[in-house]
Coordinates of C-alpha atoms in Angstrom, one line a residue:
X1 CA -12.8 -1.0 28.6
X2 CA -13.5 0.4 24.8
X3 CA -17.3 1.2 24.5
X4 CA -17.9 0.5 21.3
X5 CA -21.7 0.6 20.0
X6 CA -24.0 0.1 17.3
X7 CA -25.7 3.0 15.3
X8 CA -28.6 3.7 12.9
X9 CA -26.6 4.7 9.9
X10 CA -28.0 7.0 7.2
X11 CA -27.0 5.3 3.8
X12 CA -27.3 6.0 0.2
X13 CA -29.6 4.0 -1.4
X14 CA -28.1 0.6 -3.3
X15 CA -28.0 1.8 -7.0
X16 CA -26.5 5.4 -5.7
X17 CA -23.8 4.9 -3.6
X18 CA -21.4 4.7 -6.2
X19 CA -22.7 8.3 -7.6
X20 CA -22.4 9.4 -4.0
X21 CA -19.3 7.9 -2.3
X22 CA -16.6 10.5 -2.5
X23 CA -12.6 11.0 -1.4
X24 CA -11.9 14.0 0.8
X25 CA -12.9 17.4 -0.7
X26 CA -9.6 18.8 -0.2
X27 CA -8.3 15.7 -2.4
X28 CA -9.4 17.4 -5.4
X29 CA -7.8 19.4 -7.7
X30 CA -10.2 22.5 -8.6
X31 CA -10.7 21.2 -12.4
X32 CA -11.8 17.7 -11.0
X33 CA -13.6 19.2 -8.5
X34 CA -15.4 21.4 -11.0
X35 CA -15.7 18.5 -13.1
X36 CA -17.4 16.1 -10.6
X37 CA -19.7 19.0 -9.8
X38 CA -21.1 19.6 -13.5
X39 CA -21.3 15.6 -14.7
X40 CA -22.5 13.7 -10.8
X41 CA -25.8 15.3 -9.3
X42 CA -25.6 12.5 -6.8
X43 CA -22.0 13.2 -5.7
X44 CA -21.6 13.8 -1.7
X45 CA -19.1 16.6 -2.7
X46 CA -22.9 18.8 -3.4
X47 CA -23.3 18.7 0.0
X48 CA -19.8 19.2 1.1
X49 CA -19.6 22.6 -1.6
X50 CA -23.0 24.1 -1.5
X51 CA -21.9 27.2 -2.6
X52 CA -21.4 25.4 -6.4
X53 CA -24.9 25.9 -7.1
X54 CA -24.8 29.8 -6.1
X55 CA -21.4 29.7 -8.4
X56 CA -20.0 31.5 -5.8
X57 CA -17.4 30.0 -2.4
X58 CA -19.4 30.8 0.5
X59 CA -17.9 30.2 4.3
X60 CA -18.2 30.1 7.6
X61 CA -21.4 29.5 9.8
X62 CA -23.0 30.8 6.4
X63 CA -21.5 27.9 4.1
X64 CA -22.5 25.0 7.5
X65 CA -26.1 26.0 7.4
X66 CA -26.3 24.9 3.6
X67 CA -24.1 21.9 4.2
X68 CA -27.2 21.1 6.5
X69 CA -29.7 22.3 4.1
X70 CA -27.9 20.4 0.7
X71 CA -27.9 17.2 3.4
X72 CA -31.3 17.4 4.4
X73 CA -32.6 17.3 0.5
X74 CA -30.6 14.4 -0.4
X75 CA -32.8 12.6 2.3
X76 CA -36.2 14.3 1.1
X77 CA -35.2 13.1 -2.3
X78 CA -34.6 9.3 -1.1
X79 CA -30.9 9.2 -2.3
X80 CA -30.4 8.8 1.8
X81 CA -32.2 6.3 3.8
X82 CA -31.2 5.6 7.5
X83 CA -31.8 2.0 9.2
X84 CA -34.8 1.3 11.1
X85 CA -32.5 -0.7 13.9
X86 CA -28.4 0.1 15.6
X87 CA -26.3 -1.8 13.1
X88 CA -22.6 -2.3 12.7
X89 CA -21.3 -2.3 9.5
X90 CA -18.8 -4.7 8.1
X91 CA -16.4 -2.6 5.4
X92 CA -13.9 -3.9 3.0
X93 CA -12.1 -2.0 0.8
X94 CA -9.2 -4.2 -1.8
X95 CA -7.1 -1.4 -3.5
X96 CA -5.8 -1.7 -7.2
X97 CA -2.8 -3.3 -6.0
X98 CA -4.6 -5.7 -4.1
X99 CA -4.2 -5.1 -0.8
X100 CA -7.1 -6.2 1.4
X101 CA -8.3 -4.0 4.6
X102 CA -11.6 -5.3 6.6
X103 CA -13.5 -4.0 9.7
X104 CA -16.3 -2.5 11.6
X105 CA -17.7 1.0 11.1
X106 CA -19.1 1.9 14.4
X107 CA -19.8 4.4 16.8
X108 CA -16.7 4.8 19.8
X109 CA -17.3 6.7 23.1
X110 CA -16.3 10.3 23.2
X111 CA -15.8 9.9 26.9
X112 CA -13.2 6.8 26.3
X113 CA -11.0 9.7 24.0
X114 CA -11.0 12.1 27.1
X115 CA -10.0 8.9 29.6
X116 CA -7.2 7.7 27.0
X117 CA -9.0 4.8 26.4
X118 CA -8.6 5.6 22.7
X119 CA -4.9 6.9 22.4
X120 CA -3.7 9.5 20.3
X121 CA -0.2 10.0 18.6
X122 CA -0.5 13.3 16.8
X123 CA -0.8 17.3 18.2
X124 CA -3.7 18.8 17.3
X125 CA -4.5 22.1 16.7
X126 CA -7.0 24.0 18.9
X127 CA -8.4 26.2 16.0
X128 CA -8.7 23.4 14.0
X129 CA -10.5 21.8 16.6
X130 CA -13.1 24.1 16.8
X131 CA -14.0 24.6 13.5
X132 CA -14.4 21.3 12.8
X133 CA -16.4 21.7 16.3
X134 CA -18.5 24.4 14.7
X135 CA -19.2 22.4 11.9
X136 CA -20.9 19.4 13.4
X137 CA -22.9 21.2 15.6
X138 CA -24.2 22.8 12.5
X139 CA -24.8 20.1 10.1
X140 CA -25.8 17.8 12.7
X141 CA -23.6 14.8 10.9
X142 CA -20.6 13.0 10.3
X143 CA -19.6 11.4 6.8
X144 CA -16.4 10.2 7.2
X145 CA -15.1 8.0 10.0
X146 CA -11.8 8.4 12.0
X147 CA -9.5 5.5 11.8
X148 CA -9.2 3.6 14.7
X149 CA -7.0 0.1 15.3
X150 CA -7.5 -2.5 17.9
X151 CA -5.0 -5.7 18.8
X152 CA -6.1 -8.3 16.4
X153 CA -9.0 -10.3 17.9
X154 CA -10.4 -13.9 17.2
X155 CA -13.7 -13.2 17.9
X156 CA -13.8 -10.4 15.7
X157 CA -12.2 -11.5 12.9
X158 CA -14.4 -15.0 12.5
X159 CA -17.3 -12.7 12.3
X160 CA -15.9 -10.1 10.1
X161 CA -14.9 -13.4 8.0
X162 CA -18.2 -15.2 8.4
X163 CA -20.2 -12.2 7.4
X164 CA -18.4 -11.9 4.3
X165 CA -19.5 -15.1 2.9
X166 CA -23.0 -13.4 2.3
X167 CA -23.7 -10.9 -0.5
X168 CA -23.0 -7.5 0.5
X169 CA -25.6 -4.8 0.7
X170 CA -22.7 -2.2 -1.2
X171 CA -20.3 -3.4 -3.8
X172 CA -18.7 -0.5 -6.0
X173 CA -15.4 0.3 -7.7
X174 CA -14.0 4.1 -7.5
X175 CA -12.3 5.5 -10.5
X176 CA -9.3 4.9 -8.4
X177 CA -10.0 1.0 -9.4
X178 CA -10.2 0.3 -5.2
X179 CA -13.4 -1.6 -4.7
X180 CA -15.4 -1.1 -1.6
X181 CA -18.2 -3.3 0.4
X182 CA -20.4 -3.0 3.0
X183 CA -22.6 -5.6 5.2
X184 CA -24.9 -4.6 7.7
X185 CA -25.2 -6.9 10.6
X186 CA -28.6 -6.5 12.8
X187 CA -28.6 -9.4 14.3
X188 CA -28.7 -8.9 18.2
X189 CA -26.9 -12.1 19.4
X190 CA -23.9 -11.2 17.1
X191 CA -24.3 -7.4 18.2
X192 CA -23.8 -8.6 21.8
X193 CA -21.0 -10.3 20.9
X194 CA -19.3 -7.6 19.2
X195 CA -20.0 -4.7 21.8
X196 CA -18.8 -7.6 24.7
X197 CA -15.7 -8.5 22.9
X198 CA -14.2 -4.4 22.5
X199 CA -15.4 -3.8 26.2
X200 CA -12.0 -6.4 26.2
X201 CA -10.2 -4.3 24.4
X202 CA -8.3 -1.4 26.2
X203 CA -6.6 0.0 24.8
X204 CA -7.8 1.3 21.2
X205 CA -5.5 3.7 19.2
X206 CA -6.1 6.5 16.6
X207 CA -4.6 5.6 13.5
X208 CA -6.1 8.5 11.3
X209 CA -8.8 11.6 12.2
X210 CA -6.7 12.9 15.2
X211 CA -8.6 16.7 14.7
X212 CA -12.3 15.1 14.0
X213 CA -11.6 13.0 17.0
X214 CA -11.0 16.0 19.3
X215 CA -13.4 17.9 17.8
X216 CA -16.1 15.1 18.4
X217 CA -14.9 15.3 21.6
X218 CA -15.5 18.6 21.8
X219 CA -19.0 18.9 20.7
X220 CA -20.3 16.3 22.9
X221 CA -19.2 18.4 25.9
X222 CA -20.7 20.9 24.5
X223 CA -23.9 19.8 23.9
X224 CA -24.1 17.5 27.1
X225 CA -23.7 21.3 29.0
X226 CA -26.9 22.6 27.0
X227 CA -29.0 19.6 27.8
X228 CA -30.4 19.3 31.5
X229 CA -31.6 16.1 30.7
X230 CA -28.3 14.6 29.6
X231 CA -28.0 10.7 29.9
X232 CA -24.9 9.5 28.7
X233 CA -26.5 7.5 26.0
X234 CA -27.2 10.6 23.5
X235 CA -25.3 9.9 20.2
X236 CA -23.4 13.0 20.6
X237 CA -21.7 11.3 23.6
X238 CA -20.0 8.9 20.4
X239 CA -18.8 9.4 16.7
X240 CA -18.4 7.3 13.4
X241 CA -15.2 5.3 13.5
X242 CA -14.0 2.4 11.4
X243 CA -12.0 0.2 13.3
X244 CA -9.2 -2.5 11.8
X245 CA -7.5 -4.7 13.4
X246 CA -3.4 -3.8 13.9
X247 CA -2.1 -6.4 10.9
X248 CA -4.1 -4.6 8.6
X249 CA -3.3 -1.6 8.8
X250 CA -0.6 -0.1 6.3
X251 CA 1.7 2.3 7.1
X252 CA 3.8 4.6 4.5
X253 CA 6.2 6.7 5.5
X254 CA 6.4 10.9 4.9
X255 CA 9.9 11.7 2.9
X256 CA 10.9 15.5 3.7
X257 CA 11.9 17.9 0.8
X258 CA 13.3 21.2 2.1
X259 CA 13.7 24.4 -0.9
X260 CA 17.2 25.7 0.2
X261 CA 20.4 24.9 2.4
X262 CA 19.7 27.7 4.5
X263 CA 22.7 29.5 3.3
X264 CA 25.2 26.4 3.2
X265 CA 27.0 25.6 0.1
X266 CA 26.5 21.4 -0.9
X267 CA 30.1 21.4 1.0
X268 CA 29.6 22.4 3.9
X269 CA 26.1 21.2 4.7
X270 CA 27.8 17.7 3.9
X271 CA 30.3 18.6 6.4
X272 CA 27.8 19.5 8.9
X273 CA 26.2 16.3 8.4
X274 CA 29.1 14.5 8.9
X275 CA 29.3 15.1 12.6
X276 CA 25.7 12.7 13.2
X277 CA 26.1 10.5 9.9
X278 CA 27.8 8.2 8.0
X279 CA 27.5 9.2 4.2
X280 CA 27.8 7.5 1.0
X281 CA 27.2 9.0 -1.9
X282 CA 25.1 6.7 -3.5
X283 CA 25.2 8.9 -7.8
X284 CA 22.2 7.7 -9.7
X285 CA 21.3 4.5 -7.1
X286 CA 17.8 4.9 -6.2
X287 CA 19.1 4.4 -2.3
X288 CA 15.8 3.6 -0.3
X289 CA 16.8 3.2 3.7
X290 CA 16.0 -0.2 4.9
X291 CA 17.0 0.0 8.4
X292 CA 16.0 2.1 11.4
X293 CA 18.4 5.3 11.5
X294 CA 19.3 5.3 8.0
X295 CA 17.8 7.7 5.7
X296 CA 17.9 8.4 1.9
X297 CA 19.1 11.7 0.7
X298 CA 18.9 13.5 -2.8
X299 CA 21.2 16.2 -3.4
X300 CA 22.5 18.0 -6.6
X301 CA 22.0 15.4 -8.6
X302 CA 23.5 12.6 -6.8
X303 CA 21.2 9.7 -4.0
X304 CA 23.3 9.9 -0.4
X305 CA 22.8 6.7 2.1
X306 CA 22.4 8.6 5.8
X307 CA 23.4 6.0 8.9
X308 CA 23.1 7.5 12.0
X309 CA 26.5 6.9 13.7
X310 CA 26.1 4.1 16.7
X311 CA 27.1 6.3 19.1
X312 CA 24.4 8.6 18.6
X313 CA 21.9 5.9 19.0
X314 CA 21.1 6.2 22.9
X315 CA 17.4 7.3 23.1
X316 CA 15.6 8.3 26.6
X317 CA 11.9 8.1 25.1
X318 CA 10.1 6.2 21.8
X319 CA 9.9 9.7 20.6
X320 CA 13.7 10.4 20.3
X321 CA 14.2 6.9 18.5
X322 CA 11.5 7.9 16.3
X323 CA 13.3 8.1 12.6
X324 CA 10.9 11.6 12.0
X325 CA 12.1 12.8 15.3
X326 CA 15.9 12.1 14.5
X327 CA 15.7 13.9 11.6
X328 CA 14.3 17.0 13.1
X329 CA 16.5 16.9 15.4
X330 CA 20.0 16.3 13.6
X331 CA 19.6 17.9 10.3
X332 CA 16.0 19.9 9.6
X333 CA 16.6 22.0 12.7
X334 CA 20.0 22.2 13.9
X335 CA 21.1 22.6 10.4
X336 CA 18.4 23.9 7.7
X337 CA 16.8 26.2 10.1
X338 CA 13.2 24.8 10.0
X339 CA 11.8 25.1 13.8
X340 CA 8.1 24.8 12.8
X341 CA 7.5 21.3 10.6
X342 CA 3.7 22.0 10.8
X343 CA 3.9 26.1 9.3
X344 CA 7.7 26.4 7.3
X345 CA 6.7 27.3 3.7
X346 CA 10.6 25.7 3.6
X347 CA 9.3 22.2 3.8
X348 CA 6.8 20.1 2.1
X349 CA 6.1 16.1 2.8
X350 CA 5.6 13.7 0.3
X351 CA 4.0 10.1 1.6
X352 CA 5.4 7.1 0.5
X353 CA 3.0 6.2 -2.2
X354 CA 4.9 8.2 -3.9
X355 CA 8.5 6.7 -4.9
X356 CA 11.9 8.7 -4.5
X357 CA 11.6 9.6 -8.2
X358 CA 9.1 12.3 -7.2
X359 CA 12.0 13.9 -5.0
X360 CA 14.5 13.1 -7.2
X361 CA 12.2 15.2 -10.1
X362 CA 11.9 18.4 -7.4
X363 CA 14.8 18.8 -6.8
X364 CA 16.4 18.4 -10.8
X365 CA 13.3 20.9 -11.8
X366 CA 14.4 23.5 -8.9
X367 CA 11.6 23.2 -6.9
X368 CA 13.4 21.6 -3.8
X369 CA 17.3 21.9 -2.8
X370 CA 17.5 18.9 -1.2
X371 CA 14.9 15.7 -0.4
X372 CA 15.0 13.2 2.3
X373 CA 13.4 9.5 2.3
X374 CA 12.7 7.5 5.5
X375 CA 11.5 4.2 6.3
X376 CA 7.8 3.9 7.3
X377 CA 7.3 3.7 11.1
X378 CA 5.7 0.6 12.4
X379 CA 2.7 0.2 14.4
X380 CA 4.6 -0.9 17.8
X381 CA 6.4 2.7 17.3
X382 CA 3.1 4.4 17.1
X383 CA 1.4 2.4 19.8
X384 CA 5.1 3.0 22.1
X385 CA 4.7 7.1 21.5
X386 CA 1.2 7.0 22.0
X387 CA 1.3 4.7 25.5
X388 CA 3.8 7.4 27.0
X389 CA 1.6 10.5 26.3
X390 CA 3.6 11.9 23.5
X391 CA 3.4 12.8 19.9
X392 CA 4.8 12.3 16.5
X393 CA 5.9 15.1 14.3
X394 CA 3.5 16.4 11.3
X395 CA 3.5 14.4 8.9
X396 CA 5.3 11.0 10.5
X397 CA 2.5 8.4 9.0
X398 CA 0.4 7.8 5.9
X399 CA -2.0 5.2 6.4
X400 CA -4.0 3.5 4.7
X401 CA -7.0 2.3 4.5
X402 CA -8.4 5.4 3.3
X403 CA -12.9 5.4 3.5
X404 CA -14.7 7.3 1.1
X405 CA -17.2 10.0 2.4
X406 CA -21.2 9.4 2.2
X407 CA -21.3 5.7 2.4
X408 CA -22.2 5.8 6.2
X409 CA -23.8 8.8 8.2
X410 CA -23.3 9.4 11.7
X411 CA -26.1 11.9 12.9
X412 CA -26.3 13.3 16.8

């Protein structure tokens, strides 16, 4: 049973939150960074890098306390206003290709992620998780939700549907040309609904936030320890999530490009590969794989098709059927040396959004020795690894939608 509640949102005000709504920090380049900065007092990225107005980086516990303090005058200066009642918030974002992705920002239970009520499918990593720890328990609020998907649901989807028949409270484009709204829905009888219809639900899957997850998790164990008068009903017990039905998600797969052969000539690494793989060398065909098992491969100038030979294809677990997995396992280990997908300076990952001609122009400009593309894994995979306690390799999934920062506020 998914708890799944309501929560007084902090919110730019209506003729802001286009100045304020930001992508990820670390999505910026330093010059755009720099330029947002200079040209948008409003931007949510002056809270997130309050060491721009000192002209100096600043980090650490040093850097969280004027996150807080940044945070803390955007309210006192009424760019933020928070909701006088527990709302959920019905978000839709239509990209510039015109893909459509509606749900409800809310707040999930922290307890359901420790019963497995809310799944994961990725490792995380235990420094990582306390940082991020450190840093809500500093600040004192969350801007951007994780990503969490639910089995599609008629209940939820005729309200989602009916609600966005009426003017939305938020409508803005990004410079990304992806346009974004939000409709707040107090209404108790429809709250009911909603909170009755994900107890229903079990179970709920992370599709995206695996390490602010955990490290939600995290803080509200710590802070339930410092409070002798802990209820259960605290929001630190929950955080921020945005959840979308299964169908809507989109998933894009992570294509592999590796900077040497690990001491193989072109020869014999295709040799090697010969013992897992039937290979076709595809010259200047833009090969994409279109089946499970087979993989695209860029090489010295010429596009290789990669079929896993059938009688290789007897898997014991999800995970070893996984196409991510299989290629760890038959070519990125075994043969190019790379033990450690989530450190190797050897390796990078490029997500599907980006089209073989970016490997393709690595690997002709020297960058890379060889690429590889994959087909993107489908939800039932995900859901599969995640149902028998495993996890993915880095880097497995790209998913979309992707929220922007600062248009809801989660405080505890």
């Amino acid at each position: 049973m998914a708890k799944v509640i309501p929560f007084k949102a902090v919110r730019p005000t209506r003729d802001k939150v286009s100045l304020v709504a930001s992508r990820s920090y670390q999505s910026y380049t330093q010059k755009e960074l720099e330029f947002r900065l200079t040209y948008n007092p409003f931007s949510f990225l002056h809270i997130v890098n309050p060491g721009y107005k000192y002209h100096q980086d600043i980090t650490g516990q040093e850097r969280y306390h004027l996150v807080r303090n940044r945070y803390l005058e955007f309210k006192e200066d009424g760019i933020f206003e928070q909701d006088d009642t527990p709302c959920y918030y019905v978000y839709k974002i239509v990209n510039r290709e015109g893909r459509s992705f509606s749900g409800i920002i809310a707040a999930a239970s922290a307890e359901d992620y420790k019963n497995d009520t809310i799944k994961k499918h990725e490792d995380t990593i235990e420094y990582r998780e306390n940082v991020f720890k450190d840093y809500l328990k500093t600040v004192g609020f969350n801007a951007e939700p994780v990503l969490l998907t639910y089995p599609d649901n008629n209940t939820i989807a005729t309200i989602i549907s009916e609600t966005q028949k009426e003017r939305a409270e938020f409508e803005f484009t990004t410079t990304y040309r992806d346009t974004h709204y939000l409709w707040r829905l107090n209404d108790e009888k429809v709250i009911d609904r909603i909170r009755r219809e994900f107890e229903t639900i079990t179970p709920i899957y992370i599709a995206d936030g695996h390490h602010r997850s955990a490290s939600s998790y995290l803080l509200s164990e710590d802070l339930k320890a410092a409070n002798n008068a802990h209820t259960g009903n605290e929001p630190y017990n929950y955080f921020m999530s945005f959840l979308i039905p299964e169908s809507n998600l989109k998933i894009f797969e992570f294509n592999r490009l590796v900077k040497d052969l690990n001491g193989l000539s072109k020869e014999a690494f295709l040799i090697q590969l010969d013992t897992m793989f039937r290979i076709e060398n595809r010259g200047n065909e833009l090969y994409t794989p279109n089946k499970k098992h087979h993989f695209s491969m860029y090489l010295d100038g010429n596009f290789y098709s990669l079929y896993l030979r059938k009688n290789n294809t007897k898997f014991s677990t999800p995970l070893d059927a996984l196409d991510t997995q299989i290629l760890y396992k038959t070519i990125l280990q075994p043969i190019l040396g790379i033990t450690d997908l989530r450190n190797d300076t050897r390796i990078q990952y490029s997500h599907g959004k980006n089209d073989l001609v970016t490997i393709k122009t690595k690997v002709d400009n020297g960058e890379f020795a060889v690429g590889f593309g994959l087909m993107p894994i489908c939800i039932d995979e995900m859901k599969a690894i995640a149902n028998a306690g495993l996890t993915m390799p880095p880097k497995s999934t790209f998913i979309e939608p992707k929220l922007r920062s600062g248009v809801t506020i989660y405080e505890f």
